[in-house]
Amino acid sequence: DLFSKLNLETIEEIQKKLQAANEKAKGSAEGLAAEKAVIMEQLKKIFEMMIAGEVTSATLMKLEIGKDVGDAMRLGDADIADFGRRVIRLMACAGHADCWADGLA
């Protein structure tokens, strides 16, 4: 339906912003410093969409969002890596209610 399509476009837009910021941040401390806020914002949006049930795990897998989150985590910033781990853990929890008790939300 149209609602699902709009959410898919939204997650794709977030993914493109994350990919662009990852690319700009790669290889230099200056690039990372300049893009850190954008990267963190996109990771938080992905996390919040998952918590709110606005995006399905199937969509995340289809788009390979985990790859982009992993790329961000490897940039060398501890804050990005820590939050990226939360996103990945939540993605891994999809469909497992006992994960919510783990303090991810």
mmCIF file of N, CA and C in Angstrom:
data_model
loop_
_atom_site.group_PDB
_atom_site.id
_atom_site.type_symbol
_atom_site.label_atom_id
_atom_site.label_comp_id
_atom_site.label_asym_id
_atom_site.label_seq_id
_atom_site.Cartn_x
_atom_site.Cartn_y
_atom_site.Cartn_z
ATOM 1 N N ASP A 1 0.824 -1.196 0.000
ATOM 2 C CA ASP A 1 0.000 0.000 0.000
ATOM 3 C C ASP A 1 0.865 1.255 0.000
ATOM 4 N N LEU A 2 0.236 2.396 -0.146
ATOM 5 C CA LEU A 2 0.953 3.658 -0.264
ATOM 6 C C LEU A 2 1.757 3.972 0.996
ATOM 7 N N PHE A 3 1.201 3.690 2.176
ATOM 8 C CA PHE A 3 1.896 3.974 3.427
ATOM 9 C C PHE A 3 3.226 3.225 3.499
ATOM 10 N N SER A 4 3.210 1.951 3.146
ATOM 11 C CA SER A 4 4.437 1.151 3.151
ATOM 12 C C SER A 4 5.449 1.712 2.164
ATOM 13 N N LYS A 5 4.965 2.109 1.007
ATOM 14 C CA LYS A 5 5.849 2.652 -0.010
ATOM 15 C C LYS A 5 6.521 3.939 0.482
ATOM 16 N N LEU A 6 5.751 4.788 1.160
ATOM 17 C CA LEU A 6 6.322 6.022 1.687
ATOM 18 C C LEU A 6 7.396 5.728 2.725
ATOM 19 N N ASN A 7 7.178 4.746 3.589
ATOM 20 C CA ASN A 7 8.190 4.383 4.576
ATOM 21 C C ASN A 7 9.430 3.807 3.917
ATOM 22 N N LEU A 8 9.243 3.005 2.883
ATOM 23 C CA LEU A 8 10.376 2.441 2.172
ATOM 24 C C LEU A 8 11.219 3.563 1.569
ATOM 25 N N GLU A 9 10.555 4.545 0.970
ATOM 26 C CA GLU A 9 11.291 5.682 0.407
ATOM 27 C C GLU A 9 12.036 6.437 1.502
ATOM 28 N N THR A 10 11.444 6.556 2.652
ATOM 29 C CA THR A 10 12.085 7.253 3.754
ATOM 30 C C THR A 10 13.340 6.518 4.209
ATOM 31 N N ILE A 11 13.272 5.218 4.371
ATOM 32 C CA ILE A 11 14.448 4.467 4.810
ATOM 33 C C ILE A 11 15.524 4.481 3.720
ATOM 34 N N GLU A 12 15.097 4.472 2.466
ATOM 35 C CA GLU A 12 16.080 4.566 1.377
ATOM 36 C C GLU A 12 16.778 5.922 1.388
ATOM 37 N N GLU A 13 16.027 6.970 1.678
ATOM 38 C CA GLU A 13 16.602 8.308 1.744
ATOM 39 C C GLU A 13 17.615 8.395 2.890
ATOM 40 N N ILE A 14 17.258 7.847 4.028
ATOM 41 C CA ILE A 14 18.170 7.816 5.179
ATOM 42 C C ILE A 14 19.418 7.027 4.815
ATOM 43 N N GLN A 15 19.235 5.892 4.155
ATOM 44 C CA GLN A 15 20.372 5.067 3.762
ATOM 45 C C GLN A 15 21.312 5.843 2.833
ATOM 46 N N LYS A 16 20.760 6.565 1.872
ATOM 47 C CA LYS A 16 21.596 7.336 0.937
ATOM 48 C C LYS A 16 22.382 8.421 1.671
ATOM 49 N N LYS A 17 21.748 9.071 2.647
ATOM 50 C CA LYS A 17 22.452 10.086 3.435
ATOM 51 C C LYS A 17 23.574 9.457 4.246
ATOM 52 N N LEU A 18 23.313 8.278 4.816
ATOM 53 C CA LEU A 18 24.330 7.576 5.591
ATOM 54 C C LEU A 18 25.490 7.167 4.686
ATOM 55 N N GLN A 19 25.184 6.624 3.518
ATOM 56 C CA GLN A 19 26.230 6.215 2.576
ATOM 57 C C GLN A 19 27.093 7.408 2.166
ATOM 58 N N ALA A 20 26.463 8.538 1.850
ATOM 59 C CA ALA A 20 27.200 9.735 1.433
ATOM 60 C C ALA A 20 28.095 10.246 2.557
ATOM 61 N N ALA A 21 27.564 10.272 3.776
ATOM 62 C CA ALA A 21 28.349 10.745 4.923
ATOM 63 C C ALA A 21 29.505 9.792 5.215
ATOM 64 N N ASN A 22 29.259 8.483 5.114
ATOM 65 C CA ASN A 22 30.331 7.502 5.311
ATOM 66 C C ASN A 22 31.459 7.739 4.311
ATOM 67 N N GLU A 23 31.092 7.982 3.069
ATOM 68 C CA GLU A 23 32.083 8.187 2.015
ATOM 69 C C GLU A 23 32.916 9.438 2.277
ATOM 70 N N LYS A 24 32.259 10.519 2.681
ATOM 71 C CA LYS A 24 32.968 11.770 2.976
ATOM 72 C C LYS A 24 33.867 11.638 4.207
ATOM 73 N N ALA A 25 33.443 10.813 5.160
ATOM 74 C CA ALA A 25 34.178 10.673 6.421
ATOM 75 C C ALA A 25 35.378 9.732 6.310
ATOM 76 N N LYS A 26 35.356 8.880 5.306
ATOM 77 C CA LYS A 26 36.387 7.856 5.161
ATOM 78 C C LYS A 26 37.756 8.477 4.907
ATOM 79 N N GLY A 27 38.753 8.019 5.663
ATOM 80 C CA GLY A 27 40.132 8.356 5.347
ATOM 81 C C GLY A 27 40.725 9.609 5.955
ATOM 82 N N SER A 28 39.929 10.437 6.605
ATOM 83 C CA SER A 28 40.538 11.614 7.223
ATOM 84 C C SER A 28 39.801 12.002 8.495
ATOM 85 N N ALA A 29 40.577 12.450 9.463
ATOM 86 C CA ALA A 29 39.992 12.884 10.735
ATOM 87 C C ALA A 29 39.086 14.092 10.517
ATOM 88 N N GLU A 30 39.474 14.963 9.588
ATOM 89 C CA GLU A 30 38.672 16.149 9.306
ATOM 90 C C GLU A 30 37.323 15.759 8.702
ATOM 91 N N GLY A 31 37.365 14.808 7.771
ATOM 92 C CA GLY A 31 36.128 14.339 7.144
ATOM 93 C C GLY A 31 35.203 13.696 8.159
ATOM 94 N N LEU A 32 35.791 12.889 9.052
ATOM 95 C CA LEU A 32 34.997 12.234 10.085
ATOM 96 C C LEU A 32 34.378 13.261 11.024
ATOM 97 N N ALA A 33 35.169 14.226 11.427
ATOM 98 C CA ALA A 33 34.658 15.274 12.324
ATOM 99 C C ALA A 33 33.515 16.045 11.667
ATOM 100 N N ALA A 34 33.659 16.310 10.377
ATOM 101 C CA ALA A 34 32.638 17.078 9.663
ATOM 102 C C ALA A 34 31.351 16.279 9.474
ATOM 103 N N GLU A 35 31.448 14.971 9.347
ATOM 104 C CA GLU A 35 30.289 14.137 9.027
ATOM 105 C C GLU A 35 29.701 13.391 10.227
ATOM 106 N N LYS A 36 30.354 13.459 11.381
ATOM 107 C CA LYS A 36 29.907 12.680 12.541
ATOM 108 C C LYS A 36 28.449 12.956 12.898
ATOM 109 N N ALA A 37 28.054 14.205 12.943
ATOM 110 C CA ALA A 37 26.674 14.549 13.324
ATOM 111 C C ALA A 37 25.670 13.971 12.327
ATOM 112 N N VAL A 38 26.002 14.014 11.039
ATOM 113 C CA VAL A 38 25.104 13.474 10.012
ATOM 114 C C VAL A 38 24.984 11.961 10.166
ATOM 115 N N ILE A 39 26.108 11.300 10.384
ATOM 116 C CA ILE A 39 26.112 9.840 10.542
ATOM 117 C C ILE A 39 25.286 9.444 11.765
ATOM 118 N N MET A 40 25.531 10.105 12.894
ATOM 119 C CA MET A 40 24.784 9.788 14.113
ATOM 120 C C MET A 40 23.288 10.026 13.917
ATOM 121 N N GLU A 41 22.934 11.100 13.223
ATOM 122 C CA GLU A 41 21.526 11.410 12.981
ATOM 123 C C GLU A 41 20.857 10.298 12.163
ATOM 124 N N GLN A 42 21.539 9.815 11.136
ATOM 125 C CA GLN A 42 20.958 8.763 10.299
ATOM 126 C C GLN A 42 20.838 7.453 11.072
ATOM 127 N N LEU A 43 21.848 7.128 11.874
ATOM 128 C CA LEU A 43 21.781 5.909 12.690
ATOM 129 C C LEU A 43 20.611 5.985 13.670
ATOM 130 N N LYS A 44 20.427 7.149 14.280
ATOM 131 C CA LYS A 44 19.321 7.323 15.229
ATOM 132 C C LYS A 44 17.977 7.208 14.526
ATOM 133 N N LYS A 45 17.878 7.743 13.319
ATOM 134 C CA LYS A 45 16.627 7.636 12.561
ATOM 135 C C LYS A 45 16.305 6.171 12.249
ATOM 136 N N ILE A 46 17.316 5.425 11.841
ATOM 137 C CA ILE A 46 17.109 3.997 11.550
ATOM 138 C C ILE A 46 16.641 3.283 12.812
ATOM 139 N N PHE A 47 17.325 3.541 13.923
ATOM 140 C CA PHE A 47 16.985 2.920 15.200
ATOM 141 C C PHE A 47 15.550 3.251 15.597
ATOM 142 N N GLU A 48 15.191 4.521 15.512
ATOM 143 C CA GLU A 48 13.851 4.958 15.910
ATOM 144 C C GLU A 48 12.777 4.366 15.003
ATOM 145 N N MET A 49 13.060 4.247 13.714
ATOM 146 C CA MET A 49 12.091 3.639 12.795
ATOM 147 C C MET A 49 11.862 2.175 13.142
ATOM 148 N N MET A 50 12.944 1.476 13.539
ATOM 149 C CA MET A 50 12.798 0.073 13.926
ATOM 150 C C MET A 50 11.976 -0.043 15.201
ATOM 151 N N ILE A 51 12.277 0.778 16.191
ATOM 152 C CA ILE A 51 11.557 0.748 17.467
ATOM 153 C C ILE A 51 10.069 1.027 17.242
ATOM 154 N N ALA A 52 9.770 1.986 16.378
ATOM 155 C CA ALA A 52 8.381 2.376 16.122
ATOM 156 C C ALA A 52 7.664 1.415 15.173
ATOM 157 N N GLY A 53 8.381 0.446 14.634
ATOM 158 C CA GLY A 53 7.771 -0.496 13.703
ATOM 159 C C GLY A 53 7.469 0.126 12.349
ATOM 160 N N GLU A 54 8.185 1.198 12.008
ATOM 161 C CA GLU A 54 7.952 1.888 10.742
ATOM 162 C C GLU A 54 8.699 1.262 9.580
ATOM 163 N N VAL A 55 9.588 0.338 9.872
ATOM 164 C CA VAL A 55 10.337 -0.353 8.827
ATOM 165 C C VAL A 55 10.475 -1.816 9.249
ATOM 166 N N THR A 56 10.345 -2.713 8.302
ATOM 167 C CA THR A 56 10.419 -4.134 8.624
ATOM 168 C C THR A 56 11.850 -4.641 8.508
ATOM 169 N N SER A 57 12.120 -5.737 9.197
ATOM 170 C CA SER A 57 13.447 -6.344 9.084
ATOM 171 C C SER A 57 13.691 -6.817 7.657
ATOM 172 N N ALA A 58 12.641 -7.245 6.967
ATOM 173 C CA ALA A 58 12.786 -7.683 5.574
ATOM 174 C C ALA A 58 13.253 -6.521 4.689
ATOM 175 N N THR A 59 12.709 -5.340 4.922
ATOM 176 C CA THR A 59 13.127 -4.170 4.153
ATOM 177 C C THR A 59 14.578 -3.825 4.453
ATOM 178 N N LEU A 60 14.943 -3.860 5.730
ATOM 179 C CA LEU A 60 16.327 -3.562 6.111
ATOM 180 C C LEU A 60 17.292 -4.550 5.469
ATOM 181 N N MET A 61 16.905 -5.818 5.443
ATOM 182 C CA MET A 61 17.764 -6.834 4.828
ATOM 183 C C MET A 61 17.844 -6.636 3.318
ATOM 184 N N LYS A 62 16.718 -6.340 2.708
ATOM 185 C CA LYS A 62 16.681 -6.126 1.254
ATOM 186 C C LYS A 62 17.593 -4.970 0.853
ATOM 187 N N LEU A 63 17.564 -3.903 1.630
ATOM 188 C CA LEU A 63 18.378 -2.727 1.340
ATOM 189 C C LEU A 63 19.822 -2.869 1.825
ATOM 190 N N GLU A 64 20.102 -3.908 2.589
ATOM 191 C CA GLU A 64 21.437 -4.152 3.164
ATOM 192 C C GLU A 64 21.910 -2.967 4.016
ATOM 193 N N ILE A 65 20.998 -2.482 4.851
ATOM 194 C CA ILE A 65 21.305 -1.367 5.752
ATOM 195 C C ILE A 65 22.445 -1.724 6.702
ATOM 196 N N GLY A 66 22.511 -2.992 7.112
ATOM 197 C CA GLY A 66 23.566 -3.419 8.031
ATOM 198 C C GLY A 66 24.957 -3.155 7.489
ATOM 199 N N LYS A 67 25.130 -3.267 6.191
ATOM 200 C CA LYS A 67 26.435 -2.990 5.569
ATOM 201 C C LYS A 67 26.819 -1.526 5.779
ATOM 202 N N ASP A 68 25.854 -0.634 5.580
ATOM 203 C CA ASP A 68 26.136 0.795 5.737
ATOM 204 C C ASP A 68 26.385 1.159 7.198
ATOM 205 N N VAL A 69 25.648 0.518 8.104
ATOM 206 C CA VAL A 69 25.879 0.733 9.535
ATOM 207 C C VAL A 69 27.281 0.232 9.891
ATOM 208 N N GLY A 70 27.642 -0.932 9.372
ATOM 209 C CA GLY A 70 28.989 -1.475 9.609
ATOM 210 C C GLY A 70 30.084 -0.565 9.076
ATOM 211 N N ASP A 71 29.861 -0.004 7.887
ATOM 212 C CA ASP A 71 30.843 0.938 7.328
ATOM 213 C C ASP A 71 31.024 2.132 8.261
ATOM 214 N N ALA A 72 29.931 2.633 8.802
ATOM 215 C CA ALA A 72 30.013 3.763 9.740
ATOM 216 C C ALA A 72 30.782 3.361 11.000
ATOM 217 N N MET A 73 30.514 2.154 11.484
ATOM 218 C CA MET A 73 31.171 1.684 12.708
ATOM 219 C C MET A 73 32.686 1.563 12.535
ATOM 220 N N ARG A 74 33.140 1.310 11.321
ATOM 221 C CA ARG A 74 34.572 1.131 11.063
ATOM 222 C C ARG A 74 35.316 2.440 10.789
ATOM 223 N N LEU A 75 34.645 3.565 10.916
ATOM 224 C CA LEU A 75 35.286 4.857 10.639
ATOM 225 C C LEU A 75 36.261 5.277 11.734
ATOM 226 N N GLY A 76 36.171 4.660 12.903
ATOM 227 C CA GLY A 76 37.127 4.952 13.960
ATOM 228 C C GLY A 76 36.627 5.889 15.042
ATOM 229 N N ASP A 77 35.335 6.158 15.072
ATOM 230 C CA ASP A 77 34.776 7.007 16.120
ATOM 231 C C ASP A 77 34.024 6.128 17.123
ATOM 232 N N ALA A 78 34.367 6.244 18.390
ATOM 233 C CA ALA A 78 33.782 5.384 19.420
ATOM 234 C C ALA A 78 32.273 5.584 19.564
ATOM 235 N N ASP A 79 31.805 6.825 19.485
ATOM 236 C CA ASP A 79 30.371 7.092 19.628
ATOM 237 C C ASP A 79 29.576 6.456 18.489
ATOM 238 N N ILE A 80 30.079 6.607 17.277
ATOM 239 C CA ILE A 80 29.412 6.009 16.119
ATOM 240 C C ILE A 80 29.418 4.492 16.237
ATOM 241 N N ALA A 81 30.559 3.927 16.616
ATOM 242 C CA ALA A 81 30.670 2.473 16.748
ATOM 243 C C ALA A 81 29.716 1.946 17.818
ATOM 244 N N ASP A 82 29.635 2.635 18.951
ATOM 245 C CA ASP A 82 28.739 2.200 20.030
ATOM 246 C C ASP A 82 27.276 2.233 19.594
ATOM 247 N N PHE A 83 26.870 3.333 18.962
ATOM 248 C CA PHE A 83 25.472 3.419 18.549
ATOM 249 C C PHE A 83 25.192 2.461 17.401
ATOM 250 N N GLY A 84 26.157 2.295 16.526
ATOM 251 C CA GLY A 84 26.009 1.336 15.436
ATOM 252 C C GLY A 84 25.774 -0.075 15.953
ATOM 253 N N ARG A 85 26.465 -0.435 17.025
ATOM 254 C CA ARG A 85 26.258 -1.751 17.640
ATOM 255 C C ARG A 85 24.828 -1.895 18.153
ATOM 256 N N ARG A 86 24.274 -0.833 18.705
ATOM 257 C CA ARG A 86 22.871 -0.881 19.164
ATOM 258 C C ARG A 86 21.929 -1.129 17.992
ATOM 259 N N VAL A 87 22.176 -0.453 16.875
ATOM 260 C CA VAL A 87 21.341 -0.627 15.684
ATOM 261 C C VAL A 87 21.435 -2.072 15.192
ATOM 262 N N ILE A 88 22.655 -2.589 15.099
ATOM 263 C CA ILE A 88 22.863 -3.957 14.608
ATOM 264 C C ILE A 88 22.214 -4.969 15.550
ATOM 265 N N ARG A 89 22.370 -4.773 16.867
ATOM 266 C CA ARG A 89 21.743 -5.689 17.825
ATOM 267 C C ARG A 89 20.236 -5.668 17.693
ATOM 268 N N LEU A 90 19.670 -4.485 17.487
ATOM 269 C CA LEU A 90 18.220 -4.385 17.325
ATOM 270 C C LEU A 90 17.782 -5.070 16.032
ATOM 271 N N MET A 91 18.554 -4.911 14.975
ATOM 272 C CA MET A 91 18.231 -5.592 13.719
ATOM 273 C C MET A 91 18.243 -7.110 13.925
ATOM 274 N N ALA A 92 19.202 -7.589 14.688
ATOM 275 C CA ALA A 92 19.312 -9.021 14.954
ATOM 276 C C ALA A 92 18.150 -9.521 15.804
ATOM 277 N N CYS A 93 17.550 -8.634 16.576
ATOM 278 C CA CYS A 93 16.439 -9.003 17.461
ATOM 279 C C CYS A 93 15.099 -9.083 16.755
ATOM 280 N N ALA A 94 15.027 -8.639 15.534
ATOM 281 C CA ALA A 94 13.742 -8.577 14.832
ATOM 282 C C ALA A 94 12.989 -9.893 14.974
ATOM 283 N N GLY A 95 11.793 -9.793 15.529
ATOM 284 C CA GLY A 95 10.954 -10.977 15.681
ATOM 285 C C GLY A 95 11.202 -11.769 16.948
ATOM 286 N N HIS A 96 12.125 -11.307 17.786
ATOM 287 C CA HIS A 96 12.427 -12.016 19.037
ATOM 288 C C HIS A 96 12.068 -11.117 20.214
ATOM 289 N N ALA A 97 10.904 -11.317 20.773
ATOM 290 C CA ALA A 97 10.384 -10.440 21.829
ATOM 291 C C ALA A 97 11.303 -10.374 23.043
ATOM 292 N N ASP A 98 12.038 -11.462 23.339
ATOM 293 C CA ASP A 98 12.894 -11.462 24.521
ATOM 294 C C ASP A 98 14.045 -10.474 24.398
ATOM 295 N N CYS A 99 14.372 -10.037 23.212
ATOM 296 C CA CYS A 99 15.433 -9.057 23.024
ATOM 297 C C CYS A 99 15.071 -7.717 23.639
ATOM 298 N N TRP A 100 13.792 -7.377 23.654
ATOM 299 C CA TRP A 100 13.387 -6.075 24.176
ATOM 300 C C TRP A 100 13.707 -5.953 25.659
ATOM 301 N N ALA A 101 13.765 -7.066 26.348
ATOM 302 C CA ALA A 101 14.081 -7.048 27.777
ATOM 303 C C ALA A 101 15.568 -6.768 27.997
ATOM 304 N N ASP A 102 16.332 -6.786 26.930
ATOM 305 C CA ASP A 102 17.778 -6.605 27.019
ATOM 306 C C ASP A 102 18.176 -5.130 27.105
ATOM 307 N N GLY A 103 17.206 -4.230 27.153
ATOM 308 C CA GLY A 103 17.512 -2.816 27.296
ATOM 309 C C GLY A 103 17.903 -2.127 26.013
ATOM 310 N N LEU A 104 17.509 -2.676 24.890
ATOM 311 C CA LEU A 104 17.883 -2.055 23.618
ATOM 312 C C LEU A 104 17.036 -0.827 23.307
ATOM 313 N N ALA A 105 15.784 -0.846 23.735
ATOM 314 C CA ALA A 105 14.871 0.232 23.366
ATOM 315 C C ALA A 105 15.092 1.450 24.239
#
